[in-house]
Coordinates of C-alpha atoms and ligand atoms in Angstrom, one line a residue:
M121 CA -7.8 -3.4 1.4
R122 CA -10.7 -5.4 0.2
A123 CA -14.4 -5.3 1.5
S124 CA -13.8 -8.6 2.5
D125 CA -11.1 -7.8 4.8
I126 CA -13.3 -5.9 7.0
K127 CA -13.6 -7.2 10.6
I128 CA -16.4 -5.7 12.5
E129 CA -15.0 -6.0 15.8
E130 CA -12.0 -3.7 14.6
I131 CA -14.1 -0.8 13.7
I132 CA -16.9 -1.0 16.1
K133 CA -15.4 0.5 19.4
R134 CA -16.3 1.9 22.9
D135 CA -15.6 5.2 23.6
P136 CA -13.4 4.8 26.9
K137 CA -14.5 8.3 28.1
S138 CA -18.3 8.5 27.7
G139 CA -18.7 4.7 27.0
F140 CA -20.8 5.4 23.9
P141 CA -20.4 2.9 21.0
L142 CA -18.3 4.4 18.0
F143 CA -18.2 3.4 14.4
G144 CA -15.0 4.9 13.6
S145 CA -15.2 8.3 15.2
H146 CA -18.9 8.5 14.7
R147 CA -21.3 7.9 17.9
L148 CA -23.5 5.3 17.4
M149 CA -27.2 4.9 18.3
L150 CA -28.8 1.7 18.3
S151 CA -32.3 0.6 18.1
G152 CA -34.6 -2.4 17.6
I153 CA -36.7 -4.0 14.9
A154 CA -40.0 -3.7 16.8
S155 CA -39.9 0.0 17.3
L156 CA -39.2 0.4 13.5
K157 CA -42.4 -1.3 12.5
R158 CA -44.3 1.2 14.8
F159 CA -42.4 4.0 13.4
G160 CA -43.3 3.2 9.8
D161 CA -47.0 2.1 10.8
D162 CA -47.2 5.9 12.5
L163 CA -45.7 7.6 9.4
N164 CA -48.3 5.7 7.2
L165 CA -51.0 6.5 9.5
A166 CA -50.1 10.2 9.8
L167 CA -48.7 11.1 6.3
G168 CA -49.8 8.4 4.0
H169 CA -48.3 5.6 2.2
D170 CA -46.0 7.9 -0.4
K171 CA -44.7 10.3 2.3
M172 CA -44.0 7.3 4.5
R173 CA -41.8 5.9 1.8
A174 CA -40.1 9.0 0.9
I175 CA -39.1 9.5 4.7
L176 CA -37.9 6.2 5.4
T177 CA -36.0 6.3 2.1
R178 CA -34.4 9.4 3.0
L179 CA -33.5 8.4 6.4
G180 CA -31.8 5.2 4.9
Y181 CA -30.1 7.4 2.6
E182 CA -28.5 9.6 5.4
N183 CA -27.3 6.5 7.3
G184 CA -26.1 5.1 4.3
L185 CA -24.0 8.1 3.3
T186 CA -22.7 8.5 6.8
A187 CA -21.7 4.9 7.1
A188 CA -20.0 5.0 3.5
M189 CA -17.9 8.1 4.4
A190 CA -16.8 6.5 8.0
I191 CA -15.5 3.4 6.2
G192 CA -14.1 5.3 3.7
E193 CA -12.3 7.5 6.0
M194 CA -11.1 4.2 8.0
Y195 CA -9.5 2.2 5.3
E196 CA -8.1 2.8 1.7
F197 CA -9.6 0.5 -0.4
D198 CA -8.0 -1.2 -3.4
S199 CA -11.0 0.4 -5.8
P200 CA -14.3 2.0 -5.5
L201 CA -15.9 -1.4 -6.1
E202 CA -14.3 -2.9 -2.9
W203 CA -15.6 0.5 -1.1
L204 CA -19.0 -0.1 -2.4
K205 CA -19.1 -4.1 -1.6
S206 CA -18.0 -2.9 2.1
A207 CA -21.6 -1.9 2.5
R208 CA -22.5 -5.8 3.0
S209 CA -20.4 -6.2 6.0
L210 CA -21.9 -3.1 7.6
L211 CA -25.4 -4.2 6.9
I212 CA -24.8 -7.7 8.3
M213 CA -23.1 -6.0 11.4
A214 CA -26.1 -3.7 11.7
G215 CA -28.7 -6.8 11.5
I216 CA -30.4 -5.0 8.3
V217 CA -29.9 -7.7 5.6
N218 CA -27.4 -10.0 4.1
L219 CA -26.5 -8.7 0.7
E220 CA -25.3 -10.5 -2.3
F221 CA -24.3 -8.5 -5.2
T222 CA -25.3 -10.3 -8.7
T223 CA -24.1 -7.6 -11.2
L224 CA -21.9 -4.5 -10.3
N225 CA -20.8 -2.6 -13.5
L226 CA -18.8 0.8 -12.4
D227 CA -17.3 3.2 -15.0
Y228 CA -15.7 5.6 -12.4
D229 CA -14.4 8.2 -14.8
S230 CA -17.9 8.7 -16.6
K231 CA -19.5 8.0 -13.2
R232 CA -21.9 5.4 -14.5
L233 CA -22.8 2.8 -11.9
E234 CA -25.2 -0.1 -12.2
F235 CA -26.0 -2.9 -10.0
S236 CA -28.5 -5.3 -8.8
V237 CA -28.3 -7.1 -5.5
L238 CA -30.5 -9.7 -3.7
G239 CA -31.3 -9.1 -0.1
H240 CA -31.7 -12.1 2.1
E241 CA -33.7 -11.8 5.4
S242 CA -34.3 -8.1 5.2
F243 CA -35.2 -6.8 8.3
E244 CA -38.0 -4.7 7.1
A245 CA -39.5 -7.6 5.2
A246 CA -38.9 -10.0 8.2
N247 CA -40.8 -7.7 10.4
Y248 CA -43.7 -6.9 8.2
S249 CA -44.1 -10.8 7.8
A250 CA -44.1 -11.2 11.6
N251 CA -46.8 -9.2 11.9
N252 CA -48.9 -9.7 9.0
P253 CA -49.9 -13.3 7.8
D254 CA -51.0 -12.1 4.1
K255 CA -49.1 -10.9 1.2
N256 CA -48.3 -7.2 0.7
P257 CA -48.6 -6.2 -3.2
N258 CA -46.3 -3.6 -2.7
T259 CA -42.2 -4.0 -1.9
I260 CA -41.6 -2.3 1.5
C261 CA -37.9 -2.2 2.2
N262 CA -37.7 1.5 2.1
L263 CA -35.0 2.0 4.7
L264 CA -33.0 -0.3 2.8
V265 CA -33.3 1.1 -0.5
G266 CA -32.2 4.5 1.0
L267 CA -29.3 3.0 2.8
L268 CA -28.0 1.5 -0.6
S269 CA -28.8 4.4 -2.4
G270 CA -26.7 6.8 0.3
F271 CA -23.9 4.4 0.3
A272 CA -23.5 4.0 -3.4
S273 CA -23.8 7.7 -3.9
A274 CA -20.8 8.5 -1.5
V275 CA -18.6 5.9 -3.4
L276 CA -19.5 7.4 -6.7
G277 CA -19.8 11.1 -5.5
Q278 CA -22.7 11.1 -7.6
E279 CA -26.5 10.4 -7.0
V280 CA -27.3 6.7 -7.2
L281 CA -31.0 6.0 -7.2
V282 CA -31.9 2.3 -6.0
R283 CA -35.5 0.7 -6.6
E284 CA -36.6 -2.5 -4.8
T285 CA -38.0 -4.7 -7.9
Q286 CA -39.2 -7.5 -5.7
C287 CA -40.0 -8.0 -2.1
M288 CA -40.2 -10.9 0.4
V289 CA -43.6 -9.6 1.4
Q290 CA -44.9 -10.2 -2.0
G291 CA -44.4 -13.8 -1.5
N292 CA -40.9 -13.8 -3.3
D293 CA -37.8 -15.8 -1.5
I294 CA -35.6 -12.7 -1.3
C295 CA -36.0 -8.9 -2.1
V296 CA -34.0 -7.7 -5.1
F297 CA -32.6 -4.1 -5.3
E298 CA -31.5 -2.6 -8.5
G299 CA -29.2 0.6 -8.8
K300 CA -28.5 3.0 -11.3
S301 CA -26.5 6.5 -11.2
V302 CA -28.2 9.4 -12.4
S303 CA -25.9 9.9 -15.1
F304 CA -27.8 7.5 -17.3
D305 CA -30.2 10.1 -17.6
E306 CA -33.6 8.0 -17.8
A307 CA -36.9 9.3 -17.6
D308 CA -37.9 6.6 -15.1
L309 CA -35.1 7.3 -12.7
K310 CA -36.0 11.0 -12.8
A311 CA -39.5 10.0 -11.8
W312 CA -38.6 8.0 -9.0
Q313 CA -36.3 10.6 -7.9
K314 CA -39.0 13.1 -7.6
Q315 CA -41.2 10.6 -5.7
L316 CA -38.5 10.8 -2.8
T317 CA -38.4 14.4 -2.4
L318 CA -40.5 15.8 0.4
E319 CA -42.0 19.3 1.4
P320 CA -40.5 20.4 4.7
L321 CA -41.6 18.6 7.7
D322 CA -38.8 19.1 9.9
E323 CA -39.9 18.9 13.3
E324 CA -42.1 15.9 12.8
I325 CA -39.0 14.1 10.8
T326 CA -36.7 15.2 13.8
R327 CA -38.7 13.7 16.5
L328 CA -39.4 10.6 14.7
K329 CA -35.7 9.9 13.4
A330 CA -34.7 10.5 17.0
E331 CA -37.1 7.7 18.0
L332 CA -35.9 5.5 15.4
E333 CA -32.1 6.1 16.4
R334 CA -33.0 5.5 20.1
S335 CA -34.5 2.1 19.2
R336 CA -31.5 1.0 17.1
E337 CA -29.9 0.0 20.2
D338 CA -30.8 -3.6 20.7
L339 CA -30.1 -4.3 17.2
I340 CA -26.4 -4.1 17.5
R341 CA -26.3 -5.5 20.7
R342 CA -26.8 -8.9 19.0
D343 CA -23.3 -9.8 19.8
T344 CA -23.6 -13.5 19.5
E345 CA -25.2 -13.3 16.2
I346 CA -22.3 -11.2 14.8
K347 CA -19.7 -13.5 16.0
R348 CA -21.4 -16.2 14.3
L349 CA -21.6 -14.2 10.9
R350 CA -18.3 -13.0 11.3
K351 CA -16.7 -16.5 11.3
K352 CA -19.0 -17.3 8.2
V353 CA -18.1 -14.1 6.2
L354 CA -14.3 -13.7 7.1
S355 CA -12.5 -17.0 6.9
P356 CA -8.9 -16.4 5.5
E357 CA -7.9 -17.9 2.1
I358 CA -6.0 -21.0 3.1
T359 CA -5.2 -23.6 0.7
H360 CA -3.3 -26.8 2.0
G361 CA -2.4 -24.8 5.0
L362 CA -1.0 -22.1 3.1
I363 CA -2.3 -18.5 3.5
Y364 CA -2.2 -16.3 0.6
R365 CA -4.3 -14.3 -1.9
S366 CA -1.6 -13.0 -3.9
K367 CA -1.3 -14.3 -7.6
S368 CA 2.2 -14.8 -7.4
M369 CA 2.0 -17.3 -4.6
S370 CA -0.9 -18.9 -6.3
N371 CA 1.4 -19.4 -9.5
I372 CA 4.0 -20.8 -7.2
L373 CA 1.6 -23.5 -5.6
N374 CA 0.2 -24.3 -9.3
L375 CA 3.6 -24.9 -10.2
A376 CA 4.6 -26.9 -7.0
S377 CA 1.9 -29.1 -7.5
K378 CA 2.4 -30.0 -10.9
V379 CA 6.1 -30.7 -10.1
A380 CA 5.2 -32.7 -7.2
A381 CA 4.0 -35.6 -9.3
T382 CA 7.3 -35.8 -11.0
D383 CA 10.7 -36.8 -9.7
V384 CA 12.5 -33.7 -10.9
S385 CA 15.1 -31.6 -8.9
V386 CA 13.4 -28.5 -7.5
L387 CA 15.4 -25.4 -6.5
I388 CA 13.3 -23.0 -4.4
Q389 CA 14.9 -19.4 -4.3
G390 CA 13.6 -16.7 -2.0
E391 CA 14.5 -14.3 0.5
S392 CA 15.0 -15.3 4.1
G393 CA 11.5 -15.8 5.8
T394 CA 9.6 -16.2 2.7
G395 CA 8.8 -20.0 3.5
K396 CA 10.7 -21.9 1.3
E397 CA 10.4 -24.8 3.6
L398 CA 6.7 -24.8 3.5
I399 CA 6.8 -24.9 -0.1
A400 CA 9.1 -27.8 -0.1
R401 CA 7.0 -29.6 2.6
F402 CA 3.8 -28.7 0.1
I403 CA 5.6 -30.3 -2.7
H404 CA 6.5 -33.6 -0.6
K405 CA 2.8 -33.8 0.6
H406 CA 1.6 -33.6 -2.9
S407 CA 3.9 -36.3 -4.4
S408 CA 3.7 -40.2 -4.2
R409 CA 6.5 -39.9 -1.7
K410 CA 4.3 -38.6 0.9
K411 CA 4.2 -41.6 3.2
D412 CA 8.1 -41.6 3.3
P413 CA 10.0 -39.1 5.3
F414 CA 10.7 -35.4 4.8
L415 CA 14.2 -35.0 6.3
A416 CA 16.0 -31.5 6.0
V417 CA 19.3 -30.1 6.8
N418 CA 20.4 -26.5 6.9
C419 CA 23.9 -26.2 5.0
A420 CA 24.5 -22.8 6.9
A421 CA 24.1 -24.3 10.4
M422 CA 26.8 -26.7 10.7
P423 CA 30.4 -27.0 10.1
E424 CA 31.8 -28.9 7.2
T425 CA 32.9 -32.0 8.8
L426 CA 29.4 -32.4 10.6
L427 CA 27.4 -31.4 7.5
E428 CA 29.3 -34.1 5.7
S429 CA 28.5 -37.0 7.9
E430 CA 25.1 -35.8 8.2
L431 CA 24.5 -35.9 4.4
F432 CA 26.4 -39.1 3.6
G433 CA 26.8 -40.9 7.0
H434 CA 30.2 -42.5 8.3
V435 CA 31.2 -45.8 9.3
R436 CA 32.8 -46.4 12.9
G437 CA 36.2 -45.1 13.2
A438 CA 35.9 -42.8 10.1
F439 CA 37.2 -39.8 12.0
T440 CA 37.9 -39.4 15.6
G441 CA 34.8 -39.3 17.7
A442 CA 33.0 -41.5 15.1
A443 CA 32.2 -44.6 17.7
N444 CA 29.4 -45.8 15.6
D445 CA 28.2 -46.4 12.1
K446 CA 25.8 -43.5 11.1
K447 CA 23.4 -43.4 8.4
G448 CA 23.3 -40.4 6.1
L449 CA 20.4 -38.5 5.8
L450 CA 20.1 -39.1 2.1
I451 CA 19.7 -42.5 2.9
A452 CA 17.3 -42.1 6.0
A453 CA 15.2 -40.2 3.7
G454 CA 14.6 -43.6 2.0
R455 CA 12.2 -42.9 -0.9
G456 CA 10.8 -39.6 0.8
T457 CA 11.9 -36.0 0.4
F458 CA 15.5 -34.9 1.1
F459 CA 15.4 -30.5 1.6
L460 CA 18.7 -28.8 1.6
D461 CA 18.1 -25.4 2.8
E462 CA 20.7 -22.8 2.2
V463 CA 22.5 -24.7 -0.5
G464 CA 24.5 -21.7 -1.4
E465 CA 26.2 -21.9 1.9
M466 CA 27.5 -25.5 1.2
P467 CA 31.3 -25.9 0.9
M468 CA 32.9 -26.7 -2.2
D469 CA 34.3 -30.4 -1.3
I470 CA 30.6 -31.3 -0.4
Q471 CA 29.3 -29.9 -3.4
A472 CA 31.5 -32.2 -5.4
K473 CA 30.5 -35.2 -3.5
L474 CA 26.8 -34.0 -3.7
L475 CA 27.0 -33.7 -7.4
R476 CA 28.4 -37.5 -7.8
V477 CA 25.5 -38.8 -5.6
L478 CA 23.2 -37.2 -7.7
Q479 CA 24.6 -38.4 -10.9
E480 CA 25.2 -41.8 -9.5
K481 CA 22.2 -42.2 -7.2
E482 CA 24.3 -43.7 -4.7
V483 CA 26.5 -42.8 -1.6
R484 CA 29.6 -44.0 0.0
P485 CA 29.5 -43.1 3.9
L486 CA 32.9 -41.7 5.1
G487 CA 35.4 -44.2 5.7
G488 CA 33.1 -46.9 4.0
T489 CA 33.8 -48.9 1.2
A490 CA 30.5 -50.2 0.1
M491 CA 28.1 -47.7 -2.1
E492 CA 24.4 -47.4 -0.7
P493 CA 21.5 -46.9 -3.3
V494 CA 20.0 -43.1 -2.9
H495 CA 16.2 -43.1 -3.5
A496 CA 15.2 -39.7 -2.1
R497 CA 14.0 -36.9 -4.0
I498 CA 16.1 -33.6 -3.5
I499 CA 14.4 -30.3 -3.1
A500 CA 17.1 -27.6 -2.4
A501 CA 16.6 -23.7 -1.6
T502 CA 18.6 -20.5 -1.5
N503 CA 18.2 -17.3 -0.2
R504 CA 21.6 -16.4 -2.5
D505 CA 21.8 -15.9 -6.1
L506 CA 23.5 -19.0 -7.0
K507 CA 24.6 -17.5 -10.4
T508 CA 26.7 -14.7 -8.7
L509 CA 28.2 -17.4 -6.4
I510 CA 29.0 -19.5 -9.6
K511 CA 30.8 -16.6 -11.1
S512 CA 32.9 -15.8 -8.0
G513 CA 33.8 -19.5 -7.9
R514 CA 31.8 -20.5 -4.8
F515 CA 29.1 -22.6 -6.3
R516 CA 29.7 -25.4 -8.9
E517 CA 27.6 -24.7 -12.1
D518 CA 27.4 -28.3 -12.9
L519 CA 25.6 -28.9 -9.4
Y520 CA 23.6 -26.1 -9.9
Y521 CA 22.0 -27.3 -13.3
R522 CA 21.3 -30.6 -11.5
L523 CA 19.5 -28.9 -8.8
S524 CA 17.7 -26.3 -10.5
V525 CA 15.8 -28.2 -13.2
F526 CA 12.6 -26.9 -12.0
P527 CA 13.4 -23.5 -10.4
L528 CA 10.5 -21.8 -8.3
T529 CA 11.1 -18.1 -6.9
I530 CA 8.9 -17.1 -4.2
E531 CA 8.4 -13.2 -4.1
P532 CA 9.5 -11.0 -1.0
L533 CA 6.3 -10.1 1.1
R534 CA 6.7 -6.5 -0.2
R535 CA 6.1 -7.5 -3.5
R536 CA 2.8 -9.4 -2.6
R537 CA 1.2 -6.9 0.0
E538 CA -2.3 -8.5 -0.5
D539 CA -0.9 -11.4 1.5
I540 CA 0.1 -9.0 4.7
L541 CA -3.2 -8.5 6.3
I542 CA -4.5 -12.1 6.1
L543 CA -1.3 -13.5 7.2
A544 CA -1.3 -10.9 10.3
R545 CA -4.9 -12.1 11.0
H546 CA -3.9 -15.7 11.0
F547 CA -0.9 -15.3 13.2
L548 CA -2.8 -13.2 15.8
S549 CA -5.6 -15.6 15.9
S550 CA -3.5 -18.5 16.1
I551 CA -1.8 -16.7 19.3
R552 CA -5.0 -15.3 20.8
P553 CA -8.3 -16.7 19.0
D554 CA -10.6 -14.1 21.0
H555 CA -8.2 -10.9 20.2
H556 CA -10.0 -8.0 19.2
G557 CA -7.7 -7.8 16.1
F558 CA -6.2 -4.6 14.6
D559 CA -7.2 -0.9 14.5
P560 CA -7.5 0.6 10.9
R561 CA -4.4 2.6 11.4
T562 CA -2.3 -0.5 12.4
V563 CA -3.5 -2.1 9.1
R564 CA -2.3 0.7 7.2
Y565 CA 1.1 0.6 8.9
L566 CA 1.6 -3.2 8.0
E567 CA 0.6 -3.0 4.4
K568 CA 3.0 -0.1 4.1
Y569 CA 6.1 -1.5 5.7
S570 CA 8.8 -3.1 3.6
W571 CA 9.3 -6.5 5.5
P572 CA 12.8 -7.2 4.9
G573 CA 12.4 -10.3 6.8
N574 CA 9.3 -11.5 5.1
V575 CA 6.6 -13.6 6.7
R576 CA 8.8 -14.5 9.4
E577 CA 9.5 -11.0 10.6
L578 CA 5.5 -10.3 10.4
Q579 CA 5.1 -13.1 12.4
N580 CA 7.6 -11.9 15.2
C581 CA 5.8 -8.4 14.7
I582 CA 2.5 -9.8 15.5
E583 CA 3.4 -11.9 18.6
Y584 CA 5.3 -8.6 19.9
S585 CA 2.2 -6.6 19.1
S586 CA -0.1 -8.7 20.9
V587 CA 1.9 -9.0 24.0
M588 CA 1.9 -4.9 23.7
A589 CA -1.6 -4.8 23.3
G590 CA -2.8 -7.2 25.8
N591 CA -6.5 -7.6 25.5
N592 CA -6.9 -4.6 23.6
S593 CA -7.1 -4.2 19.7
I594 CA -3.4 -3.6 18.3
L595 CA -3.0 0.0 17.7
S596 CA -0.2 1.3 15.8
D597 CA 1.7 2.4 19.1
H598 CA 2.0 -1.4 20.0
L599 CA 3.6 -2.1 16.6
P600 CA 7.5 -2.8 16.9
P601 CA 9.6 0.5 16.4
A602 CA 10.8 -0.5 13.1
V603 CA 7.5 -0.8 11.6
I604 CA 6.5 2.3 12.9
S605 CA 9.8 4.4 12.1
E606 CA 9.5 3.4 8.4
G607 CA 5.9 5.0 8.7
P608 CA 4.1 6.2 5.5
S609 CA 7.5 7.7 4.1
L610 CA 10.7 6.2 4.1
F611 CA 12.2 9.6 5.2
S612 CA 9.7 10.4 8.0
S613 CA 12.1 9.2 10.9
L614 CA 14.8 11.6 9.4
T615 CA 14.7 14.7 11.5
G616 CA 16.4 18.1 11.4
D617 CA 18.4 19.5 8.3
V618 CA 17.9 17.5 5.2
P619 CA 20.5 14.8 5.5
S620 CA 23.3 14.1 3.4
L621 CA 23.7 10.9 1.1
A622 CA 26.3 9.4 3.6
E623 CA 23.8 10.0 6.6
I624 CA 21.0 8.3 4.7
E625 CA 23.6 5.4 4.0
A626 CA 24.3 5.1 7.5
H627 CA 20.7 5.5 8.8
Y628 CA 19.7 2.7 6.1
I629 CA 22.4 0.4 7.1
Q630 CA 21.6 0.5 10.7
W631 CA 17.8 0.2 10.2
V632 CA 18.6 -3.1 8.0
L633 CA 20.7 -4.2 10.9
N634 CA 17.9 -3.7 13.3
Q635 CA 15.7 -5.7 11.0
V636 CA 17.8 -8.8 11.1
Q637 CA 18.7 -8.5 14.8
G638 CA 22.0 -7.5 14.3
N639 CA 22.9 -10.4 11.7
K640 CA 25.8 -8.9 9.8
K641 CA 25.8 -11.6 7.3
E642 CA 22.0 -11.4 6.6
A643 CA 22.5 -7.6 6.6
A644 CA 25.2 -7.7 4.0
R645 CA 22.9 -9.9 1.7
I646 CA 19.9 -7.6 1.9
L647 CA 22.2 -4.5 1.2
N648 CA 23.8 -6.5 -1.7
I649 CA 27.4 -5.5 -0.4
G650 CA 30.2 -7.7 0.7
S651 CA 30.6 -8.5 4.5
A652 CA 33.8 -6.8 4.5
T653 CA 32.3 -3.6 3.1
L654 CA 29.7 -3.7 5.9
W655 CA 32.5 -4.2 8.3
R656 CA 34.4 -1.1 7.1
H657 CA 31.2 0.9 7.4
L658 CA 30.5 -0.2 10.8
K659 CA 33.9 0.4 12.1
K660 CA 33.4 4.2 10.5
H661 CA 30.0 4.6 12.1
P662 CA 30.3 2.7 15.3
D663 CA 26.6 3.5 16.6
Ligands
ZN844 ZN1 -38.0 -6.3 0.7

């Protein structure tokens, strides 16, 4: 989980019983800017500038600390830095400030944190300027200083002090804040810490705090503003229509765009559902052939004779039922790209013919005599290990070397978990653009599940869940049973006595079958066993 993955509408909820707004499990009190100004002025009048500053800073500190703990309970962030950066979304959501971290150095082990951050449109500064035309010699964003300090302290597990080094009210464009953990042990840090300590003024503070919190209500009601900002802040990583953030996908696309410029044969390998055709289309779109057709055939989807005539074409009367001449797809693709999916399933006879086409760059239709030139570029894909097929005599080695001049291997989704959430959000927003999104617990399930059916399974899962959830945000109860049953631990769904290896095996095989909707061929492939072995097993364990 990264800070930029936070979606405000997924974490601000309404308690169905009381109707109160909730932030995680914490009840929210909302208040407005105008009353905060009044609150600050009153404190200044009653207690003087220093006490006012200390009170506001401490108030901000409490809020920052609570917010950090709440968001930290909700999500497992990739790192403490991501947790710290999540403050940005929360402060935008609260209408307080738009932060921009400029430096951020953290040594978590020695508890040393140092950062500087720009504050755009600080509400405190904006509020001041709205009421005072003149510049102020002092920095005035005290609540904000406290919020940042409290938030950072919660993340680090040690006191972090924040100072505002320049403020908009002094005539600058932005406010600048600098934070440092007390572990730096510097004299001016200590002096600043001392200025923030207060003699007890409990009753007064409690009363003023209550007034402050009451008036925050208006702030968070600015729904339209939030919607506008969240669109800006949370656009997913989309490059050329592909959604990913993993290094491995980025590498694949980098290689794909390099090979696109050439005429080299490409072999795309990867499990079912990883999006091999998308990569093939990507190569086509980035090649000089993009104005010509992209044609595809799935070698596993049709019987041998049909596949042969689809690929190479036939002349009238070539076989029973061949009433007309038919152009093969290799020819029909012209100077475009021809995509051979599941090439590992291609029968040996056709493999031999295809090899000849690739070598001679021409094809003779079934029953025909004239050769026709082939100009299309061939991209093949497989979810099988072709080298194993070669060993068992089911795939031609010479064809393999022809096709795999430039091999690309797409990682299964479980090995690029950082892509799961952005893909899930993409699918959800394409089904229901106005949907409330995922509950934090649901995000944890999605990120932990092994996705044997890869991106396609994830897409199905999101469609299923959005139906189950209706207009509500997607809770873990709405996920397909398979995603839940895998749960946080592989063995969480096994009950009773500790099972034997044979029981686990039976359980696992059944689970894999469920993942692939009972497709035995696919299940055998995932389990890496022969179909016959799977068949024997199912005969032994009929359920
Ligand atoms: Zn300021």
